[in-house]
Amino acid sequence: MSRYWSELAASLVPYVPGEQPKDKKYIKLNTNENPYPPSPAVLEALRGAAGGDLRLYPDPSSTALTETIAEYYRLPPASVFVGNGSDEILAFAFAALFRTSEPVYYPDITYSFYPVYASLYGLESVKVPLTDDFDVPIESFYNVDGGIIIPNPNAPTSKYVALEGIRSILEHNPDRVVVVDEAYIDFGGESAVKLIHDFPNLLVVQTLSKSRSLAGLRVGFALGHPDLIDGLNRVKNSFNSYTIDRLASAGAVAALKDEIYFQQCCRNVIATRERIAGQLRELGFDVPESKANFLFIAHPDKPAEELFRKLRDKGILVRYFNKPRIDNRLRVSIGTDEEMDAFVAALRELTVAAAAGKDSN
Amino acid sequence: MSRYWSELAASLVPYVPGEQPKDKKYIKLNTNENPYPPSPAVLEALRGAAGGDLRLYPDPSSTALTETIAEYYRLPPASVFVGNGSDEILAFAFAALFRTSEPVYYPDITYSFYPVYASLYGLESVKVPLTDDFDVPIESFYNVDGGIIIPNPNAPTSKYVALEGIRSILEHNPDRVVVVDEAYIDFGGESAVKLIHDFPNLLVVQTLSKSRSLAGLRVGFALGHPDLIDGLNRVKNSFNSYTIDRLASAGAVAALKDEIYFQQCCRNVIATRERIAGQLRELGFDVPESKANFLFIAHPDKPAEELFRKLRDKGILVRYFNKPRIDNRLRVSIGTDEEMDAFVAALRELTVAAAAGKDSN
């Protein structure tokens, strides 16, 4: 606390991302990164863009990238907004589309950046409890007196709301904006993008960080009615004219154009996820059905925090949240088959061996 | 105006950057870009970083870049903050270091993003009039009842406040933060960085966009007491964990390590600026002494707006601001010698030829 801070700076409780360790080489299953590298076409585009033109500002409207995304999703460019990662876009959405005179509604167990954004922009939060099975209670979001943000699939639960559920929430809140945060949608869910034509109050947010293997490049995008996109642009253009650098734009365009590579990566992640989910269930873990690139697991006997620490000692990083209702679970990103085999083997040792030990005592 | 916008989105008047034309090839002297390409070492570093690791998030603290800047300026890393261009850092500074209960003071003629930031964060602005010669009236900034931001050199005036003036403002405002925006400091001014040890209320903001030829990469940094840097980090980490992507970080580190190239570029720009300023004065233009990579010129007879339009017709872009006190001036970035020769030739045609025509009527 410094006497030079504003009231705002003093009041904030910033978000803490999963660790990016530098002390040694880990099997890194803690930040939901894609285990596969970006498309070779992306790397080639990036190398090609690393030239003398970097002396020039980027296009402040990121026209090339916006048009590529528009074409991909068959929407007009005016329905597309791009940002420096989807986190930046979510921040702009909280500022531009949620009113300080009303609360913002989101699940009690969800992306822990939401309450941070709410606090940054002076919004009250209403945390709607998930069911005991971590399902989003659709009807609890009907006719609420404020904005709504729902991640689909949800993180860290990995659970997915079918499109009819999203449609129903939109229908029951015609006067409020509903943001659907689809960071993980490409791993088996059905995107709400197809509802944009019917609902001027729907903003869909996606990212290239997960399914396109570009967490290190920082590109996200939002899709919605041009009025909502306009609102985002008003805030963005009052904050930073040039949020997307020339390289990020070139790489993102190339990523969206390599559909075959993208589909193959997603299929690989999904196949590994299903295989590993089965093995973990055999080990006695509770593993909710995941439509994301991670699993959210609990063991009946072994406390999650202990597993988290012991996995770390074995060189395997997963994410543990010391929070109500989920403090006995681990969020485990889907790595390569080899990494996940090592992970399962480690858990087998920590649980079956422990159980055997318990039996013999 | 949409019924889905927040009060904030509806209230904003966003910043409008200089145009990045796509219709044809211009001599582009309108956005203060560096006419020379980035260092070859930067391009090599970028190509090297365009690899499989882009699947991983960047270091949220940008440790490598922060430490490189710290070493360059002989400051502790805790005195360094990095951002997605200095515009983003300025926005964070307005949010973290200026109090909504007090106004923020800045020159009446200055970077036109300042009032936009003030509006974004709910701050009242007090615009302190520059002198008739566009000098910053140092004593008008003594003992004010709010934060202060001064660009040095100032834009679009190109004029510079000697370090003693900055020191004096700091001494007379020990309880308020003074932000010195040094986007153009490397073109002949003396940086306030050396005052950081004496003044815990000083934040110096710089960018790699101008003197390091990296406008397209989006990297800026701030230097100051660790308490101020902490404040910026609190806001940044409540907004976006990863503002600097892996490529931007790699390129920026390489740029800061190629001192010889950097110094040579700055010397070239300064030499061209002085040569062109002399030629413009010979043509009858008023050209204030510039310590930036641009000139702020006025002709006694030819209206600036007319010159702006006619230059554009000739394929030369400069910046014209239709604002009080400066609506008869042009801001002209320093290009290559060849570009500037074409610019002077065009102005000679538009002014001397015009004068000859006038004489003969």
XYZ file of C-alpha atoms in Angstrom:
722
model
C 0.000 0.000 0.000
C 1.536 3.282 -1.135
C 0.331 6.807 -0.461
C 0.653 7.401 -4.199
C -1.909 4.768 -5.210
C -5.388 5.700 -6.339
C -8.383 4.424 -4.357
C -8.873 1.938 -7.192
C -5.323 0.542 -7.094
C -5.577 0.177 -3.335
C -8.917 -1.650 -3.542
C -7.995 -4.299 -6.110
C -7.276 -7.973 -5.461
C -5.491 -8.953 -8.687
C -5.856 -12.279 -10.477
C -3.065 -14.828 -9.985
C -2.418 -16.996 -13.046
C -1.120 -20.565 -12.896
C 2.612 -20.653 -12.394
C 5.075 -20.604 -15.277
C 7.942 -22.303 -13.474
C 11.518 -21.507 -14.336
C 13.302 -23.668 -11.735
C 13.177 -26.908 -13.694
C 11.495 -28.801 -16.496
C 8.013 -29.965 -15.515
C 5.289 -31.920 -17.208
C 3.130 -28.830 -17.335
C -0.572 -29.605 -16.958
C -1.487 -26.482 -14.983
C -2.514 -23.721 -17.410
C -4.579 -25.522 -20.077
C -2.069 -24.960 -22.830
C -2.204 -27.093 -25.948
C 0.465 -29.807 -25.948
C 0.954 -29.475 -29.707
C 2.915 -26.656 -31.343
C 1.179 -24.036 -33.505
C 0.620 -24.886 -37.172
C 3.802 -24.755 -39.267
C 1.969 -22.205 -41.429
C 1.741 -19.910 -38.384
C 5.457 -20.102 -37.694
C 6.197 -19.412 -41.346
C 3.873 -16.387 -41.356
C 5.502 -15.044 -38.199
C 8.987 -15.354 -39.647
C 7.792 -13.636 -42.799
C 6.305 -10.753 -40.808
C 9.517 -10.216 -38.823
C 10.769 -7.522 -41.186
C 11.351 -3.813 -41.647
C 7.636 -2.979 -41.537
C 7.738 -3.456 -37.770
C 8.882 0.186 -37.662
C 5.285 1.087 -38.630
C 2.257 1.032 -36.339
C -0.152 -1.830 -36.901
C -3.549 -1.219 -38.429
C -5.495 0.041 -35.361
C -8.600 -1.796 -36.574
C -6.733 -5.063 -37.308
C -8.683 -5.250 -40.553
C -6.931 -8.312 -42.000
C -7.465 -10.380 -38.864
C -11.013 -9.135 -38.348
C -11.936 -10.021 -41.919
C -10.344 -13.460 -41.642
C -12.351 -14.244 -38.507
C -15.510 -12.847 -40.093
C -15.068 -15.092 -43.108
C -14.334 -18.124 -40.921
C -17.551 -17.686 -38.936
C -19.596 -16.298 -41.878
C -20.355 -13.064 -40.074
C -19.930 -9.469 -41.220
C -16.619 -7.868 -40.107
C -18.678 -5.425 -38.011
C -19.603 -8.419 -35.824
C -15.965 -9.151 -34.954
C -13.715 -7.640 -32.284
C -10.109 -8.699 -31.678
C -7.982 -8.224 -28.578
C -4.693 -8.916 -26.853
C -5.895 -12.294 -25.574
C -9.482 -13.019 -24.592
C -8.705 -11.732 -21.088
C -8.382 -8.219 -22.481
C -11.660 -8.649 -24.344
C -13.444 -9.862 -21.209
C -12.154 -6.772 -19.381
C -13.498 -4.528 -22.146
C -16.819 -6.408 -22.072
C -17.200 -5.850 -18.324
C -16.499 -2.133 -18.886
C -18.600 -1.629 -22.006
C -21.567 -3.960 -21.613
C -22.241 -4.319 -17.884
C -23.793 -1.389 -16.025
C -22.480 -0.222 -12.667
C -26.071 0.336 -11.561
C -26.724 -3.402 -11.825
C -24.946 -6.543 -10.652
C -23.279 -9.032 -12.941
C -24.258 -12.703 -12.665
C -21.936 -15.659 -13.088
C -21.525 -19.167 -11.620
C -20.036 -19.453 -8.130
C -17.416 -21.836 -9.468
C -15.890 -20.378 -12.600
C -12.983 -18.472 -14.099
C -11.579 -16.574 -11.140
C -10.805 -13.488 -13.215
C -14.527 -12.544 -13.339
C -14.713 -11.131 -9.802
C -11.464 -9.267 -10.495
C -12.933 -7.567 -13.564
C -16.075 -6.753 -11.603
C -13.984 -5.102 -8.938
C -11.885 -3.213 -11.512
C -15.002 -1.684 -13.056
C -16.985 -1.158 -9.880
C -19.603 -3.843 -10.488
C -21.368 -5.894 -7.856
C -21.174 -9.664 -8.454
C -23.924 -12.219 -7.902
C -22.473 -15.708 -7.798
C -25.047 -18.269 -8.850
C -24.349 -21.669 -7.236
C -23.668 -24.556 -9.587
C -25.479 -27.798 -8.817
C -23.694 -30.443 -6.733
C -22.626 -32.017 -10.030
C -21.135 -28.676 -11.134
C -23.859 -28.101 -13.717
C -24.933 -24.552 -14.570
C -28.504 -24.121 -13.204
C -30.029 -22.644 -16.353
C -33.240 -21.376 -14.793
C -31.373 -19.484 -12.083
C -30.143 -17.192 -14.848
C -33.676 -16.383 -16.092
C -34.866 -12.773 -15.865
C -32.040 -11.508 -13.720
C -31.561 -7.793 -13.040
C -28.077 -7.481 -14.521
C -25.539 -8.699 -17.060
C -24.525 -12.354 -17.321
C -21.262 -14.076 -18.090
C -21.061 -17.843 -18.465
C -18.035 -19.791 -19.608
C -18.955 -22.690 -21.808
C -17.408 -25.148 -21.220
C -16.958 -23.849 -17.690
C -13.539 -23.707 -16.047
C -12.332 -25.271 -13.868
C -15.276 -27.701 -13.885
C -14.871 -28.735 -17.576
C -18.654 -29.075 -17.843
C -20.648 -27.941 -20.830
C -24.086 -26.361 -21.269
C -25.895 -27.563 -24.399
C -26.817 -24.837 -26.849
C -30.492 -24.981 -25.885
C -29.533 -23.903 -22.378
C -27.658 -20.876 -23.676
C -30.564 -20.028 -25.982
C -32.961 -20.228 -23.102
C -30.888 -17.853 -20.949
C -30.727 -15.388 -23.860
C -34.496 -15.589 -24.409
C -35.134 -14.860 -20.752
C -32.885 -11.781 -20.658
C -33.680 -9.737 -23.773
C -32.690 -6.458 -22.102
C -29.347 -7.574 -20.711
C -26.101 -8.644 -22.344
C -25.121 -12.298 -22.004
C -21.427 -13.002 -22.553
C -20.571 -16.614 -23.371
C -16.875 -17.195 -22.768
C -15.967 -20.014 -25.155
C -12.244 -20.347 -24.504
C -12.616 -24.148 -24.596
C -15.447 -24.597 -27.082
C -13.369 -26.255 -29.809
C -12.788 -29.370 -27.704
C -16.206 -30.858 -28.293
C -18.849 -28.242 -27.546
C -21.198 -26.490 -29.938
C -20.538 -22.765 -30.223
C -23.211 -20.158 -29.539
C -21.963 -18.286 -32.615
C -24.961 -19.617 -34.516
C -27.293 -17.798 -32.100
C -25.825 -14.364 -32.895
C -28.314 -13.691 -35.691
C -31.220 -14.265 -33.308
C -29.906 -12.472 -30.228
C -28.571 -8.906 -30.329
C -27.699 -9.320 -26.636
C -25.224 -12.191 -27.153
C -21.459 -11.737 -27.100
C -19.359 -14.840 -27.773
C -15.697 -14.630 -26.719
C -13.068 -17.044 -28.012
C -9.290 -17.308 -27.979
C -6.447 -18.686 -30.067
C -4.595 -19.633 -26.873
C -6.061 -23.092 -26.414
C -7.310 -24.885 -29.532
C -4.918 -23.001 -31.849
C -1.830 -23.523 -29.634
C -1.054 -19.800 -29.465
C -1.135 -18.891 -25.758
C 2.235 -17.200 -26.288
C 0.951 -14.899 -29.032
C -1.997 -13.300 -27.182
C -4.931 -13.144 -29.554
C -8.587 -13.458 -28.683
C -11.773 -12.387 -30.421
C -15.404 -11.625 -29.740
C -18.404 -12.131 -31.995
C -21.769 -10.466 -31.687
C -24.181 -7.850 -32.945
C -22.336 -4.793 -34.361
C -23.769 -2.638 -31.551
C -21.997 -4.758 -28.949
C -18.779 -4.752 -30.996
C -19.068 -0.948 -31.243
C -19.287 -0.753 -27.470
C -16.113 -2.819 -27.088
C -14.348 -0.615 -29.625
C -15.314 2.540 -27.764
C -13.599 1.281 -24.627
C -10.618 -0.182 -26.501
C -10.065 3.051 -28.396
C -10.166 4.962 -25.119
C -7.490 2.671 -23.702
C -5.000 1.637 -26.395
C -5.268 2.245 -30.144
C -3.012 -0.641 -31.093
C -3.680 -3.729 -28.984
C -2.686 -6.299 -31.633
C 0.873 -6.121 -32.897
C 1.862 -6.869 -36.483
C 3.246 -10.323 -35.696
C 0.260 -11.421 -33.625
C -2.030 -10.398 -36.447
C -0.018 -12.267 -39.095
C 0.205 -15.410 -36.952
C -3.473 -15.379 -36.056
C -4.545 -15.019 -39.687
C -2.383 -17.997 -40.632
C -3.775 -20.064 -37.740
C -7.349 -19.491 -38.852
C -6.473 -20.531 -42.381
C -4.969 -23.907 -41.455
C -8.211 -25.752 -40.743
C -6.788 -29.233 -41.229
C -4.049 -28.788 -38.641
C -6.512 -27.218 -36.214
C -9.014 -30.039 -36.523
C -6.307 -32.658 -36.103
C -4.983 -31.029 -32.910
C -8.469 -30.844 -31.424
C -9.167 -34.473 -32.298
C -5.897 -35.545 -30.686
C -6.622 -33.650 -27.471
C -10.162 -35.055 -27.302
C -8.973 -38.630 -27.880
C -6.334 -38.334 -25.159
C -8.857 -36.769 -22.795
C -11.339 -39.601 -23.205
C -8.673 -42.267 -22.810
C -7.241 -40.661 -19.678
C -10.664 -39.962 -18.162
C -11.383 -43.686 -18.426
C -8.127 -44.637 -16.765
C -8.654 -42.170 -13.941
C -12.144 -43.518 -13.290
C -10.615 -46.987 -13.088
C -8.288 -45.612 -10.420
C -11.346 -44.517 -8.451
C -11.320 -40.834 -9.373
C -14.483 -38.874 -9.892
C -14.115 -37.366 -13.378
C -17.001 -35.200 -14.625
C -17.591 -35.432 -18.371
C -15.298 -32.839 -19.942
C -15.805 -30.893 -23.150
C -12.629 -28.899 -22.532
C -8.898 -29.597 -22.767
C -8.704 -30.423 -19.083
C -10.240 -32.708 -16.461
C -11.498 -31.750 -13.009
C -10.839 -34.710 -10.784
C -11.285 -35.815 -7.180
C -10.204 -38.959 -5.362
C -12.421 -40.424 -2.636
C -9.527 -40.927 -0.199
C -6.574 -38.791 -1.163
C -6.880 -35.044 -0.508
C -6.324 -33.000 -3.667
C -3.858 -30.669 -2.026
C -1.681 -33.597 -1.030
C -1.835 -35.034 -4.550
C -0.995 -31.609 -5.951
C 2.141 -31.387 -3.797
C 3.259 -34.936 -4.438
C 2.743 -34.602 -8.184
C 4.835 -31.447 -8.084
C 7.593 -33.341 -6.314
C 7.452 -35.855 -9.149
C 7.853 -33.073 -11.703
C 4.185 -32.851 -12.704
C 2.346 -29.531 -12.374
C -1.439 -29.439 -12.128
C -3.721 -26.680 -10.789
C -5.146 -26.715 -7.278
C -7.650 -24.069 -6.100
C -7.941 -23.584 -2.367
C -11.543 -22.424 -2.627
C -14.920 -23.512 -1.208
C -16.545 -26.540 -2.908
C -13.528 -27.293 -5.112
C -10.699 -27.559 -2.613
C -10.634 -31.314 -2.986
C -10.208 -31.304 -6.759
C -7.424 -30.912 -9.271
C -7.675 -29.293 -12.666
C -5.490 -31.244 -15.055
C -4.730 -29.990 -18.575
C -4.598 -32.583 -21.349
C -0.987 -32.997 -22.445
C 0.512 -35.328 -25.015
C -0.251 -39.035 -24.669
C 3.214 -39.558 -23.241
C 2.776 -36.820 -20.641
C -0.637 -38.110 -19.637
C 0.658 -41.661 -19.304
C 3.303 -40.364 -16.921
C 0.612 -38.463 -15.036
C -1.637 -41.512 -14.674
C 1.310 -43.642 -13.609
C 2.182 -41.082 -10.929
C -1.401 -40.987 -9.665
C -1.574 -44.764 -9.652
C 1.479 -44.816 -7.450
C 0.044 -42.140 -5.147
C -3.388 -43.721 -4.809
C -3.310 -47.483 -5.435
C -0.022 -47.895 -3.612
C -1.451 -45.818 -0.799
C -4.617 -47.925 -0.741
C -2.539 -51.103 -0.703
C -0.577 -49.650 2.181
C -3.800 -48.827 3.976
C -5.138 -52.364 3.439
C -2.027 -53.915 4.886
C -2.109 -51.742 7.990
C -25.579 4.434 -29.115
C -26.943 1.026 -28.130
C -29.282 0.151 -25.301
C -26.787 -2.550 -24.356
C -23.916 -0.164 -23.658
C -22.828 0.682 -20.143
C -22.981 4.312 -18.976
C -19.206 4.357 -19.410
C -19.230 3.108 -23.025
C -21.902 5.657 -23.887
C -19.952 8.517 -22.293
C -16.581 7.974 -23.978
C -15.084 9.994 -26.823
C -12.375 7.621 -28.056
C -8.954 8.656 -29.309
C -8.437 8.737 -33.082
C -4.910 7.794 -34.182
C -3.223 9.129 -37.319
C -4.373 7.270 -40.382
C -2.672 4.123 -41.654
C -3.705 4.443 -45.297
C -4.277 1.409 -47.441
C -5.419 3.089 -50.671
C -1.954 3.853 -52.045
C 1.710 4.274 -51.201
C 2.363 7.533 -49.357
C 5.422 9.252 -47.991
C 4.186 8.699 -44.482
C 5.134 11.531 -42.122
C 1.961 11.453 -40.014
C 2.462 9.093 -37.062
C 6.042 9.772 -35.895
C 7.326 6.383 -36.909
C 11.045 5.848 -37.335
C 12.071 5.798 -41.016
C 14.707 3.143 -40.359
C 13.928 -0.547 -39.864
C 14.450 -2.258 -36.498
C 17.927 -3.569 -35.737
C 18.816 -6.736 -37.668
C 19.404 -8.353 -34.270
C 15.719 -7.746 -33.439
C 14.504 -9.422 -36.604
C 16.794 -12.366 -35.964
C 15.531 -12.710 -32.380
C 11.924 -12.592 -33.589
C 12.501 -15.293 -36.168
C 14.209 -17.407 -33.524
C 11.285 -16.995 -31.129
C 8.721 -18.022 -33.767
C 8.720 -21.656 -32.635
C 6.778 -24.339 -30.831
C 6.983 -22.572 -27.471
C 4.297 -20.165 -28.677
C 1.840 -22.823 -27.468
C 2.817 -21.786 -23.915
C 1.715 -18.657 -22.101
C 4.352 -15.961 -21.751
C 5.910 -15.190 -18.397
C 3.185 -12.971 -16.846
C 5.879 -10.823 -15.209
C 7.971 -10.504 -18.399
C 11.033 -11.145 -16.265
C 13.591 -11.297 -19.087
C 12.469 -7.991 -20.577
C 12.084 -6.303 -17.196
C 15.593 -7.334 -16.192
C 17.061 -6.176 -19.501
C 15.492 -2.733 -19.094
C 16.586 -2.582 -15.453
C 20.157 -3.331 -16.435
C 20.068 -0.790 -19.270
C 18.941 2.007 -16.937
C 20.866 0.736 -13.876
C 17.720 0.387 -11.812
C 16.409 -2.554 -9.778
C 13.911 -4.749 -11.685
C 11.277 -3.690 -9.129
C 11.523 -0.207 -10.647
C 10.497 -1.415 -14.101
C 7.048 -2.034 -15.586
C 6.427 -3.202 -19.155
C 3.285 -2.909 -21.239
C 1.631 -3.446 -24.586
C 2.867 -0.096 -25.908
C 3.289 2.992 -23.751
C -0.365 3.839 -24.395
C -1.409 0.866 -22.284
C 1.001 1.946 -19.547
C -0.370 5.493 -19.589
C -3.876 4.073 -19.192
C -2.748 1.977 -16.216
C -1.005 5.030 -14.738
C -4.186 7.113 -14.956
C -6.067 4.292 -13.206
C -3.472 3.421 -10.566
C -1.788 6.702 -9.703
C -4.347 9.476 -10.217
C -7.185 9.828 -7.704
C -10.764 10.341 -8.817
C -11.199 12.789 -5.930
C -8.662 15.125 -7.546
C -8.121 16.534 -11.031
C -5.216 15.619 -13.278
C -3.083 18.420 -14.710
C -1.516 18.486 -18.158
C -0.706 21.048 -20.865
C -3.589 22.368 -22.953
C -1.712 21.399 -26.102
C -0.421 17.871 -25.734
C -0.998 14.213 -26.563
C -4.709 14.048 -27.217
C -5.051 10.649 -25.541
C -4.723 12.229 -22.054
C -8.282 13.596 -21.886
C -9.519 10.241 -23.166
C -7.791 8.351 -20.343
C -9.137 10.888 -17.865
C -12.637 10.277 -19.136
C -12.174 6.482 -19.091
C -11.200 6.551 -15.418
C -13.578 9.276 -14.275
C -10.964 11.973 -13.658
C -11.452 15.691 -14.070
C -8.819 17.342 -16.285
C -7.167 20.712 -15.746
C -5.518 21.874 -18.955
C -2.652 24.234 -18.203
C -2.074 26.672 -21.098
C 1.304 26.528 -22.783
C 2.983 29.893 -23.438
C 2.506 31.524 -26.835
C 5.785 29.871 -27.849
C 4.390 26.472 -26.824
C 6.649 26.241 -23.788
C 5.471 24.380 -20.680
C 4.908 27.012 -17.948
C 6.846 25.257 -15.189
C 5.545 27.332 -12.275
C 1.930 26.741 -13.248
C 2.502 23.142 -12.255
C 3.743 24.033 -8.744
C 1.721 22.836 -5.746
C -1.306 21.713 -7.713
C -4.116 19.718 -6.087
C -3.893 16.644 -8.282
C -1.717 14.372 -10.383
C 0.408 15.675 -13.252
C 1.330 14.280 -16.630
C 3.790 16.068 -18.898
C 5.155 14.718 -22.145
C 8.800 15.626 -22.640
C 9.442 16.457 -25.419
C 5.817 17.497 -25.805
C 3.718 16.351 -28.747
C 2.673 17.790 -31.105
C 4.736 20.892 -30.214
C 8.138 19.080 -30.313
C 9.359 21.342 -27.490
C 11.455 20.137 -24.592
C 11.606 21.008 -20.885
C 15.138 20.947 -19.474
C 15.648 18.505 -16.615
C 15.753 21.300 -14.030
C 12.188 22.185 -14.956
C 11.026 18.614 -14.357
C 12.954 18.492 -11.080
C 11.334 21.698 -9.968
C 7.821 20.391 -10.687
C 8.624 17.230 -8.717
C 9.962 19.235 -5.775
C 6.814 21.327 -5.677
C 4.466 18.319 -5.655
C 5.870 15.836 -3.148
C 2.419 14.385 -2.374
C 1.297 13.851 -5.950
C 2.499 11.578 -8.739
C 4.170 13.271 -11.705
C 4.219 11.173 -14.874
C 6.795 12.221 -17.468
C 5.880 10.745 -20.830
C 9.196 10.417 -22.645
C 8.097 8.790 -25.905
C 10.477 11.083 -27.810
C 13.282 11.567 -25.286
C 15.946 9.699 -27.276
C 16.012 12.330 -30.032
C 18.058 14.855 -28.107
C 16.498 15.347 -24.664
C 17.840 14.342 -21.277
C 15.745 11.690 -19.550
C 14.245 12.191 -16.099
C 15.302 8.619 -15.277
C 18.206 10.012 -13.295
C 15.736 11.767 -10.945
C 14.043 8.517 -9.908
C 16.360 7.975 -6.951
C 15.444 11.389 -5.555
C 11.711 11.401 -6.222
C 9.413 8.542 -5.153
C 6.586 10.415 -6.918
C 8.147 10.277 -10.403
C 7.041 7.839 -13.094
C 8.931 7.957 -16.390
C 7.214 6.309 -19.360
C 9.077 5.363 -22.529
C 8.423 3.329 -25.645
C 10.242 1.223 -28.200
C 7.909 2.523 -30.915
C 9.894 5.599 -31.899
C 13.637 5.532 -31.267
C 13.839 1.718 -31.533
C 11.753 1.475 -34.719
C 9.278 -0.972 -33.191
C 5.868 0.713 -33.432
C 4.580 -2.523 -34.958
C 5.650 -4.667 -31.996
C 3.884 -2.738 -29.186
C 6.272 -2.511 -26.260
C 6.561 0.325 -23.779
C 7.959 0.578 -20.284
C 7.748 2.683 -17.151
C 10.455 3.412 -14.620
C 9.943 4.643 -11.070
C 9.906 3.840 -7.379
C 8.830 0.217 -6.720
C 5.676 1.491 -4.984
C 4.507 3.143 -8.187
C 5.424 0.073 -10.231
C 3.452 -2.039 -7.741
C 0.427 0.164 -8.296
C 0.660 -0.315 -12.058
C 0.980 -4.066 -11.585
C -2.116 -4.185 -9.407
C -4.195 -2.665 -12.187
C -2.490 -4.672 -14.948
C -3.038 -7.931 -13.061
C -6.698 -7.039 -12.618
C -7.039 -6.499 -16.353
C -4.852 -8.948 -18.294
C -2.222 -11.309 -16.890
C -0.266 -11.556 -20.120
C 0.040 -8.205 -21.876
C 3.407 -8.880 -23.555
C 3.533 -11.807 -25.942
C 6.560 -14.058 -26.358
C 7.669 -12.471 -29.623
C 7.346 -8.892 -28.406
C 9.432 -9.764 -25.380
C 12.169 -11.430 -27.447
C 12.282 -8.559 -29.935
C 12.360 -5.882 -27.244
C 15.207 -7.571 -25.380
C 17.237 -7.712 -28.598
C 16.482 -4.051 -29.369
C 17.775 -2.921 -25.979
C 20.963 -4.881 -26.480
C 21.896 -3.334 -29.841
C 23.101 0.028 -28.547
C 25.236 0.865 -31.587
C 22.348 0.515 -34.033
C 20.054 2.482 -31.747
C 22.484 5.366 -31.366
C 23.117 5.494 -35.108
C 19.383 5.648 -35.907
C 18.851 8.466 -33.425
C 21.812 10.404 -34.808
C 20.475 10.021 -38.346
C 17.001 11.253 -37.398
C 18.443 14.221 -35.491
C 20.739 15.212 -38.387
C 17.867 15.061 -40.872
C 15.632 17.033 -38.514
C 18.136 19.859 -38.150
C 18.824 20.021 -41.883
C 15.117 20.098 -42.769
C 14.252 22.600 -40.029
C 16.803 24.961 -41.583
C 15.356 24.540 -45.056
C 11.820 25.101 -43.841
C 12.843 28.302 -42.055
C 14.373 29.466 -45.332
C 10.987 28.882 -46.937
C 9.461 31.206 -44.367
C 8.026 28.562 -42.008
C 7.968 29.031 -38.268
C 9.721 25.935 -36.888
C 10.049 25.693 -33.089
C 13.250 23.999 -31.937
C 12.476 20.273 -31.832
C 13.964 17.612 -29.586
C 11.630 14.979 -31.037
C 11.439 13.040 -34.302
C 8.994 15.534 -35.765
C 8.605 19.257 -36.501
C 5.610 21.463 -35.724
C 5.459 24.023 -38.471
C 3.372 26.987 -39.590
C 3.546 29.177 -42.685
C 2.734 32.900 -42.429
C 0.510 32.900 -45.525
C -0.610 29.416 -46.374
C -3.238 27.852 -44.083
C -2.087 24.553 -42.603
C -5.256 22.720 -43.534
C -4.786 23.665 -47.176
C -1.150 22.535 -47.111
C -2.243 19.292 -45.438
C -4.721 18.573 -48.233
C -2.395 19.543 -51.047
C 0.450 17.494 -49.600
C -1.903 14.537 -49.415
C -2.782 15.008 -53.073
C 0.939 14.865 -53.793
C 1.224 11.576 -51.884
C 2.672 13.015 -48.689
C 0.868 12.432 -45.379
C 1.428 14.750 -42.416
C -0.735 15.327 -39.332
C -3.177 18.211 -39.025
C -5.115 18.880 -35.792
C -8.254 20.954 -36.126
C -7.966 22.272 -32.576
C -7.720 25.681 -30.903
C -4.277 27.365 -31.009
C -2.754 24.730 -33.318
C -5.174 24.663 -36.246
C -2.679 26.524 -38.405
C 0.168 24.079 -37.877
C 1.317 20.759 -39.262
C 3.082 18.017 -37.352
C 5.638 16.443 -39.654
C 7.502 13.249 -38.722
C 11.155 13.013 -39.717
C 11.490 10.496 -42.540
C 14.538 9.444 -44.498
C 16.610 12.166 -46.155
C 15.045 11.261 -49.484
C 11.493 11.480 -48.112
C 12.197 14.789 -46.429
C 13.732 16.223 -49.590
C 10.538 15.321 -51.445
C 8.522 16.913 -48.643
C 10.507 20.183 -48.762
C 10.293 20.261 -52.563
C 6.510 19.866 -52.345
C 6.214 22.641 -49.767
C 8.455 24.889 -51.853
C 6.106 24.374 -54.753
C 3.037 25.056 -52.605
C 4.410 28.168 -50.928
C 7.057 29.858 -53.100
C 5.150 29.174 -56.322
C 2.017 30.448 -54.624
C 3.840 33.566 -53.445
C 5.162 34.158 -56.974
C 1.615 33.783 -58.288
C 0.372 36.262 -55.710
C 3.086 38.777 -56.680
C 2.112 38.618 -60.309
C -1.578 39.238 -59.600
